[in-house]
Amino acid sequence: MVVLVDTVSTSQVRPRHPEKVNRPDALSPPKPDWIRVRAPNTRGYADTRKIVKENGLVTVCEEAGCPNIGECWDKKHATFMIMGDTCTRACAFCNVKTGMPGALDASEPEHVAEATFKLGLAHIVITSVDRDDLADGGAEHFAQTIRAIRARCPTTTIEILTPDFLRKEGALEVVAKAKPDVFNHNLETVPSRYLTVRPGARYFHSIRLLQRVKEIDPTIFTKSGIMVGLGEERHEVLQVMDDLRSADVDFLTIGQYLQPTRKHHAVMRYVTPDEFAGYEKVAYTKGFLMVSASPLTRSSHHAGDDFAKLQAARAALSR
């Protein structure tokens, strides 16, 4: 074994999560057998990675350490993360880098549109870091990206996963008026866990955000998701379902929280596949058009197939 010591560089590598460096390690229980994924090593994965890098793009698949990256990239499905790789917030669950982001890249919308074209995507998912440093939270950049994709790939359907635009008057309206096909904003967890899990956000603001999308344009599908295993109780999850339905949200995702590092929030419990199946059954009885609930469910996992199911479910209601 050879140990290399850098005696030349004088600059220190900035930690990915500086606010978490001094926290004690949070230990999670061992992963159960039902949480297993293959290492990404297919030709399709390599091709997708090449297109992403050639266009200088950031994906949430990589930045958030998604366990489904091998499966999705093999099918040339990727979730693009716009406005940089650095978030202005420091949620306890998230592996995206924390700090002060750089300036927006004016050419990014066109690069995303070009990558969408090269990948031949029928359905594209666009998300972003939180940009509390911007006057509109990045709303216009979202809108420009939607318009660029529409121009380059007119038949591609567009799903966005947005931040909450907290205290950014008029920002939501800018994004909604660009008419994405699906507007997704995740609640992430139940209200009682917000102070420890998602301290920079406000639960009922997020509910109202989703409700407001429907008021602006009822034809846009709305979607939200939560993680379980963060210390929530079952009755709290059911209440979240009711709150989302009161906002007329169409699609609910529920997945298992997985701890990115020992400095992040610990996994309090691994929810069993049977419990996920129970959540899915209850959610459908509450009126959601589409529900995805499983240990490895993530917001954009199978997004294209799920969009087709959403359309079919809405059509069935109108018969």
Coordinates of C-alpha atoms in Angstrom, one line a residue:
M1 CA 0.0 0.0 0.0
V2 CA 1.2 3.5 -0.9
V3 CA 0.2 6.6 1.1
L4 CA 0.4 9.9 -0.7
V5 CA 0.8 13.1 1.3
D6 CA 0.2 16.4 -0.3
T7 CA 3.0 18.7 0.8
V8 CA 2.5 21.3 -2.0
S9 CA -1.1 22.5 -1.9
T10 CA -1.8 25.1 0.7
S11 CA -5.6 25.4 0.1
Q12 CA -7.9 23.4 2.3
V13 CA -10.7 21.4 0.7
R14 CA -13.9 22.9 1.9
P15 CA -16.2 20.3 3.5
R16 CA -19.3 19.4 1.6
H17 CA -21.5 20.1 4.6
P18 CA -19.6 22.6 6.8
E19 CA -22.5 23.1 9.1
K20 CA -22.4 19.4 10.0
V21 CA -18.7 18.9 10.6
N22 CA -18.8 19.3 14.3
R23 CA -21.9 17.2 14.9
P24 CA -21.5 13.9 16.7
D25 CA -21.9 10.8 14.4
A26 CA -25.5 9.6 14.2
L27 CA -25.6 5.9 13.8
S28 CA -28.3 4.1 11.8
P29 CA -29.3 0.5 12.2
P30 CA -27.9 -2.0 9.5
K31 CA -29.8 -2.0 6.2
P32 CA -32.3 -4.8 5.8
D33 CA -32.3 -7.3 3.0
W34 CA -35.0 -5.5 1.1
I35 CA -32.8 -2.5 0.4
R36 CA -30.3 -3.7 -2.2
V37 CA -29.3 -2.1 -5.5
R38 CA -26.8 -3.1 -8.2
A39 CA -23.7 -1.1 -8.8
P40 CA -24.0 1.1 -12.0
N41 CA -21.8 -0.5 -14.7
T42 CA -23.9 -0.9 -17.8
R43 CA -23.4 0.6 -21.3
G44 CA -26.5 2.7 -21.0
Y45 CA -25.3 4.1 -17.7
A46 CA -22.0 5.1 -19.3
D47 CA -23.7 6.7 -22.3
T48 CA -25.9 8.8 -20.1
R49 CA -23.0 9.9 -18.0
K50 CA -21.1 11.0 -21.0
I51 CA -24.0 13.1 -22.3
V52 CA -24.4 14.7 -18.9
K53 CA -20.7 15.6 -18.6
E54 CA -20.4 16.8 -22.2
N55 CA -23.2 19.3 -21.6
G56 CA -21.7 20.5 -18.3
L57 CA -24.9 19.5 -16.4
V58 CA -25.5 18.6 -12.8
T59 CA -27.9 15.8 -11.8
V60 CA -29.6 15.2 -8.5
C61 CA -29.0 11.5 -9.2
E62 CA -25.4 12.1 -8.4
E63 CA -25.5 14.9 -6.0
A64 CA -28.1 13.3 -3.7
G65 CA -26.6 9.9 -4.0
C66 CA -29.8 8.3 -5.4
P67 CA -29.8 4.5 -5.0
N68 CA -31.7 4.1 -8.3
I69 CA -29.0 5.8 -10.5
G70 CA -27.8 2.6 -12.1
E71 CA -31.3 1.6 -13.2
C72 CA -32.4 5.0 -14.4
W73 CA -29.2 6.0 -16.3
D74 CA -29.2 2.6 -18.0
K75 CA -32.6 3.6 -19.5
K76 CA -31.2 7.1 -20.3
H77 CA -33.4 8.7 -17.6
A78 CA -31.8 11.4 -15.6
T79 CA -33.1 14.2 -13.3
F80 CA -31.3 17.4 -14.1
M81 CA -30.5 19.8 -11.3
I82 CA -30.3 23.4 -12.4
M83 CA -28.8 26.5 -10.9
G84 CA -25.6 24.8 -9.7
D85 CA -24.7 22.1 -7.2
T86 CA -24.6 24.2 -4.0
C87 CA -27.7 24.8 -1.9
T88 CA -28.4 27.7 0.4
R89 CA -30.1 25.5 2.9
A90 CA -28.8 22.7 5.1
C91 CA -31.5 20.1 5.6
A92 CA -30.6 17.3 7.9
F93 CA -31.4 14.5 5.4
C94 CA -29.9 15.9 2.2
N95 CA -26.5 15.1 0.6
V96 CA -26.5 18.1 -1.8
K97 CA -23.6 20.5 -1.1
T98 CA -24.3 23.4 1.3
G99 CA -22.9 26.9 0.9
M100 CA -23.2 30.1 -1.1
P101 CA -23.9 29.3 -4.8
G102 CA -22.3 31.0 -7.8
A103 CA -24.0 33.1 -10.4
L104 CA -26.6 31.5 -12.7
D105 CA -25.4 30.2 -16.0
A106 CA -27.5 31.9 -18.7
S107 CA -26.8 29.1 -21.2
E108 CA -27.9 26.3 -18.9
P109 CA -31.5 26.2 -20.1
E110 CA -30.3 25.5 -23.7
H111 CA -27.8 22.9 -22.4
V112 CA -30.6 21.1 -20.6
A113 CA -32.7 21.2 -23.7
E114 CA -29.9 19.8 -25.8
A115 CA -29.2 17.0 -23.4
T116 CA -32.9 16.2 -23.4
F117 CA -32.8 16.0 -27.2
K118 CA -29.6 13.8 -27.3
L119 CA -31.1 11.4 -24.7
G120 CA -34.3 11.2 -26.6
L121 CA -36.4 11.7 -23.5
A122 CA -40.1 11.5 -23.8
H123 CA -40.5 12.8 -20.2
I124 CA -37.9 15.0 -18.5
V125 CA -37.6 15.9 -14.8
I126 CA -35.9 19.2 -13.7
T127 CA -35.1 20.0 -10.1
S128 CA -32.9 22.6 -8.5
V129 CA -31.0 23.5 -5.3
D130 CA -32.6 26.1 -3.0
R131 CA -31.5 29.5 -4.2
D132 CA -32.6 31.8 -1.3
D133 CA -29.9 34.2 -2.4
L134 CA -31.9 35.1 -5.6
A135 CA -34.7 37.7 -5.5
D136 CA -37.1 35.2 -7.2
G137 CA -35.5 32.0 -5.8
G138 CA -34.6 31.0 -9.4
A139 CA -38.2 31.0 -10.7
E140 CA -37.4 32.7 -14.0
H141 CA -34.5 30.3 -14.6
F142 CA -37.0 27.4 -14.2
A143 CA -39.4 29.1 -16.6
Q144 CA -36.6 29.7 -19.2
T145 CA -35.6 26.0 -18.9
I146 CA -39.1 24.9 -19.5
R147 CA -39.4 27.1 -22.6
A148 CA -36.0 25.9 -24.0
I149 CA -37.1 22.3 -23.7
R150 CA -40.4 23.0 -25.4
A151 CA -38.6 24.7 -28.3
R152 CA -36.0 21.9 -28.8
C153 CA -38.2 18.9 -27.9
P154 CA -41.9 19.9 -28.5
T155 CA -43.2 16.4 -27.8
T156 CA -41.3 15.9 -24.5
T157 CA -43.5 16.2 -21.4
I158 CA -41.9 18.2 -18.5
E159 CA -41.9 17.6 -14.8
I160 CA -40.4 20.0 -12.4
L161 CA -39.4 19.4 -8.7
T162 CA -39.1 22.9 -7.2
P163 CA -38.0 24.4 -3.9
D164 CA -40.6 26.2 -1.8
F165 CA -39.8 29.8 -2.9
L166 CA -40.3 30.9 0.7
R167 CA -40.7 34.6 1.0
K168 CA -40.3 35.1 -2.8
E169 CA -43.5 37.0 -3.8
G170 CA -44.7 36.1 -7.3
A171 CA -42.1 33.4 -7.9
L172 CA -44.5 30.5 -8.0
E173 CA -46.7 32.2 -10.5
V174 CA -43.7 32.7 -12.9
V175 CA -43.0 28.9 -12.9
A176 CA -46.6 27.8 -13.0
K177 CA -47.4 30.1 -16.0
A178 CA -44.6 28.4 -18.0
K179 CA -47.0 25.4 -17.9
P180 CA -45.0 22.3 -16.8
D181 CA -46.9 19.1 -17.2
V182 CA -46.2 18.1 -13.6
F183 CA -45.4 20.4 -10.7
N184 CA -43.7 18.6 -7.9
H185 CA -42.8 20.0 -4.5
N186 CA -41.9 17.6 -1.8
L187 CA -43.0 18.0 1.8
E188 CA -40.2 15.5 2.7
T189 CA -41.5 14.7 6.2
V190 CA -44.4 15.1 8.7
P191 CA -44.9 18.5 10.4
S192 CA -43.5 17.4 13.8
R193 CA -40.2 16.6 12.3
Y194 CA -39.6 19.9 10.4
L195 CA -37.5 21.6 13.0
T196 CA -34.9 18.8 13.0
V197 CA -35.2 17.5 9.4
R198 CA -36.2 20.5 7.3
P199 CA -35.6 23.6 9.5
G200 CA -35.5 26.2 6.7
A201 CA -39.0 25.3 5.4
R202 CA -42.6 25.7 6.6
Y203 CA -45.0 22.8 6.3
F204 CA -48.2 24.7 5.6
H205 CA -46.4 27.1 3.2
S206 CA -45.5 24.0 1.1
I207 CA -49.1 22.8 1.3
R208 CA -50.3 26.2 0.2
L209 CA -47.7 26.3 -2.7
L210 CA -49.2 23.1 -4.1
Q211 CA -52.7 24.3 -3.7
R212 CA -51.9 27.6 -5.5
V213 CA -50.6 25.7 -8.5
K214 CA -54.0 24.2 -9.0
E215 CA -55.7 27.6 -8.6
I216 CA -53.4 29.1 -11.3
D217 CA -53.9 26.2 -13.8
P218 CA -56.0 23.2 -12.8
T219 CA -54.7 21.2 -15.8
I220 CA -51.2 20.9 -14.3
F221 CA -50.7 17.7 -12.4
T222 CA -49.4 18.3 -8.8
K223 CA -47.2 15.9 -7.0
S224 CA -45.5 15.7 -3.6
G225 CA -43.4 13.2 -1.6
I226 CA -42.2 12.3 1.9
M227 CA -39.6 10.0 3.4
V228 CA -40.3 7.7 6.2
G229 CA -38.0 6.3 8.8
L230 CA -37.2 9.7 10.4
G231 CA -39.2 9.2 13.6
E232 CA -42.7 9.9 12.3
E233 CA -45.8 8.0 13.5
R234 CA -48.2 6.3 11.2
H235 CA -51.1 8.6 12.1
E236 CA -48.9 11.6 11.1
V237 CA -48.3 10.1 7.6
L238 CA -52.0 9.6 7.2
Q239 CA -52.6 13.3 8.2
V240 CA -50.1 14.4 5.5
M241 CA -52.2 12.5 3.0
D242 CA -55.3 14.3 4.1
D243 CA -53.5 17.7 3.9
L244 CA -52.2 17.0 0.4
R245 CA -55.7 15.9 -0.8
S246 CA -57.1 19.1 0.7
A247 CA -54.8 20.9 -1.7
D248 CA -56.0 18.7 -4.5
V249 CA -52.6 17.1 -5.1
D250 CA -52.7 14.3 -7.6
F251 CA -49.7 12.1 -7.0
L252 CA -48.0 11.0 -3.8
T253 CA -44.6 9.3 -3.4
I254 CA -43.4 7.7 -0.2
G255 CA -39.9 6.3 0.2
Q256 CA -37.4 5.1 2.8
Y257 CA -35.0 7.7 4.1
L258 CA -31.4 6.5 3.8
Q259 CA -28.6 8.3 5.7
P260 CA -26.0 9.8 3.3
T261 CA -23.3 10.2 6.0
R262 CA -22.9 9.7 9.7
K263 CA -23.2 13.5 10.1
H264 CA -26.7 13.5 8.7
H265 CA -30.0 12.5 10.5
A266 CA -30.0 8.9 11.5
V267 CA -32.4 6.4 10.2
M268 CA -34.7 5.8 13.1
R269 CA -36.4 2.8 11.5
Y270 CA -36.5 0.8 8.3
V271 CA -40.2 0.6 7.2
T272 CA -41.1 -2.8 5.9
P273 CA -42.4 -3.4 2.3
D274 CA -45.7 -4.5 3.8
E275 CA -46.1 -1.2 5.6
F276 CA -45.4 0.7 2.3
A277 CA -48.0 -1.4 0.6
G278 CA -50.5 -0.4 3.4
Y279 CA -49.7 3.3 2.9
E280 CA -50.2 2.9 -0.8
K281 CA -53.6 1.3 -0.4
V282 CA -54.8 3.9 2.1
A283 CA -53.6 6.8 -0.1
Y284 CA -55.6 5.5 -3.1
T285 CA -58.7 5.4 -0.9
K286 CA -58.2 9.1 -0.1
G287 CA -58.4 10.0 -3.7
F288 CA -54.9 10.3 -5.1
L289 CA -54.7 9.6 -8.9
M290 CA -51.3 8.0 -8.5
V291 CA -49.3 6.6 -5.6
S292 CA -45.9 5.2 -5.4
A293 CA -44.8 3.8 -2.1
S294 CA -41.8 1.4 -1.6
P295 CA -38.4 1.4 0.2
L296 CA -36.6 2.6 -3.0
T297 CA -39.3 5.0 -4.2
R298 CA -37.9 8.4 -5.1
S299 CA -39.6 11.5 -6.6
S300 CA -38.4 11.0 -10.2
H301 CA -38.1 7.2 -10.2
H302 CA -40.2 5.8 -13.1
A303 CA -41.4 9.4 -13.7
G304 CA -42.2 8.9 -17.4
D305 CA -44.2 5.7 -16.8
D306 CA -46.0 7.3 -13.9
F307 CA -46.9 10.3 -15.9
A308 CA -48.7 8.1 -18.4
K309 CA -50.6 6.4 -15.6
L310 CA -51.6 9.9 -14.3
Q311 CA -53.0 10.8 -17.6
A312 CA -54.9 7.6 -17.8
A313 CA -56.3 8.0 -14.3
R314 CA -57.5 11.6 -15.0
A315 CA -59.1 10.4 -18.3
A316 CA -60.9 7.6 -16.5
L317 CA -62.5 10.1 -14.1
S318 CA -63.9 12.2 -16.9
R319 CA -65.7 9.3 -18.6

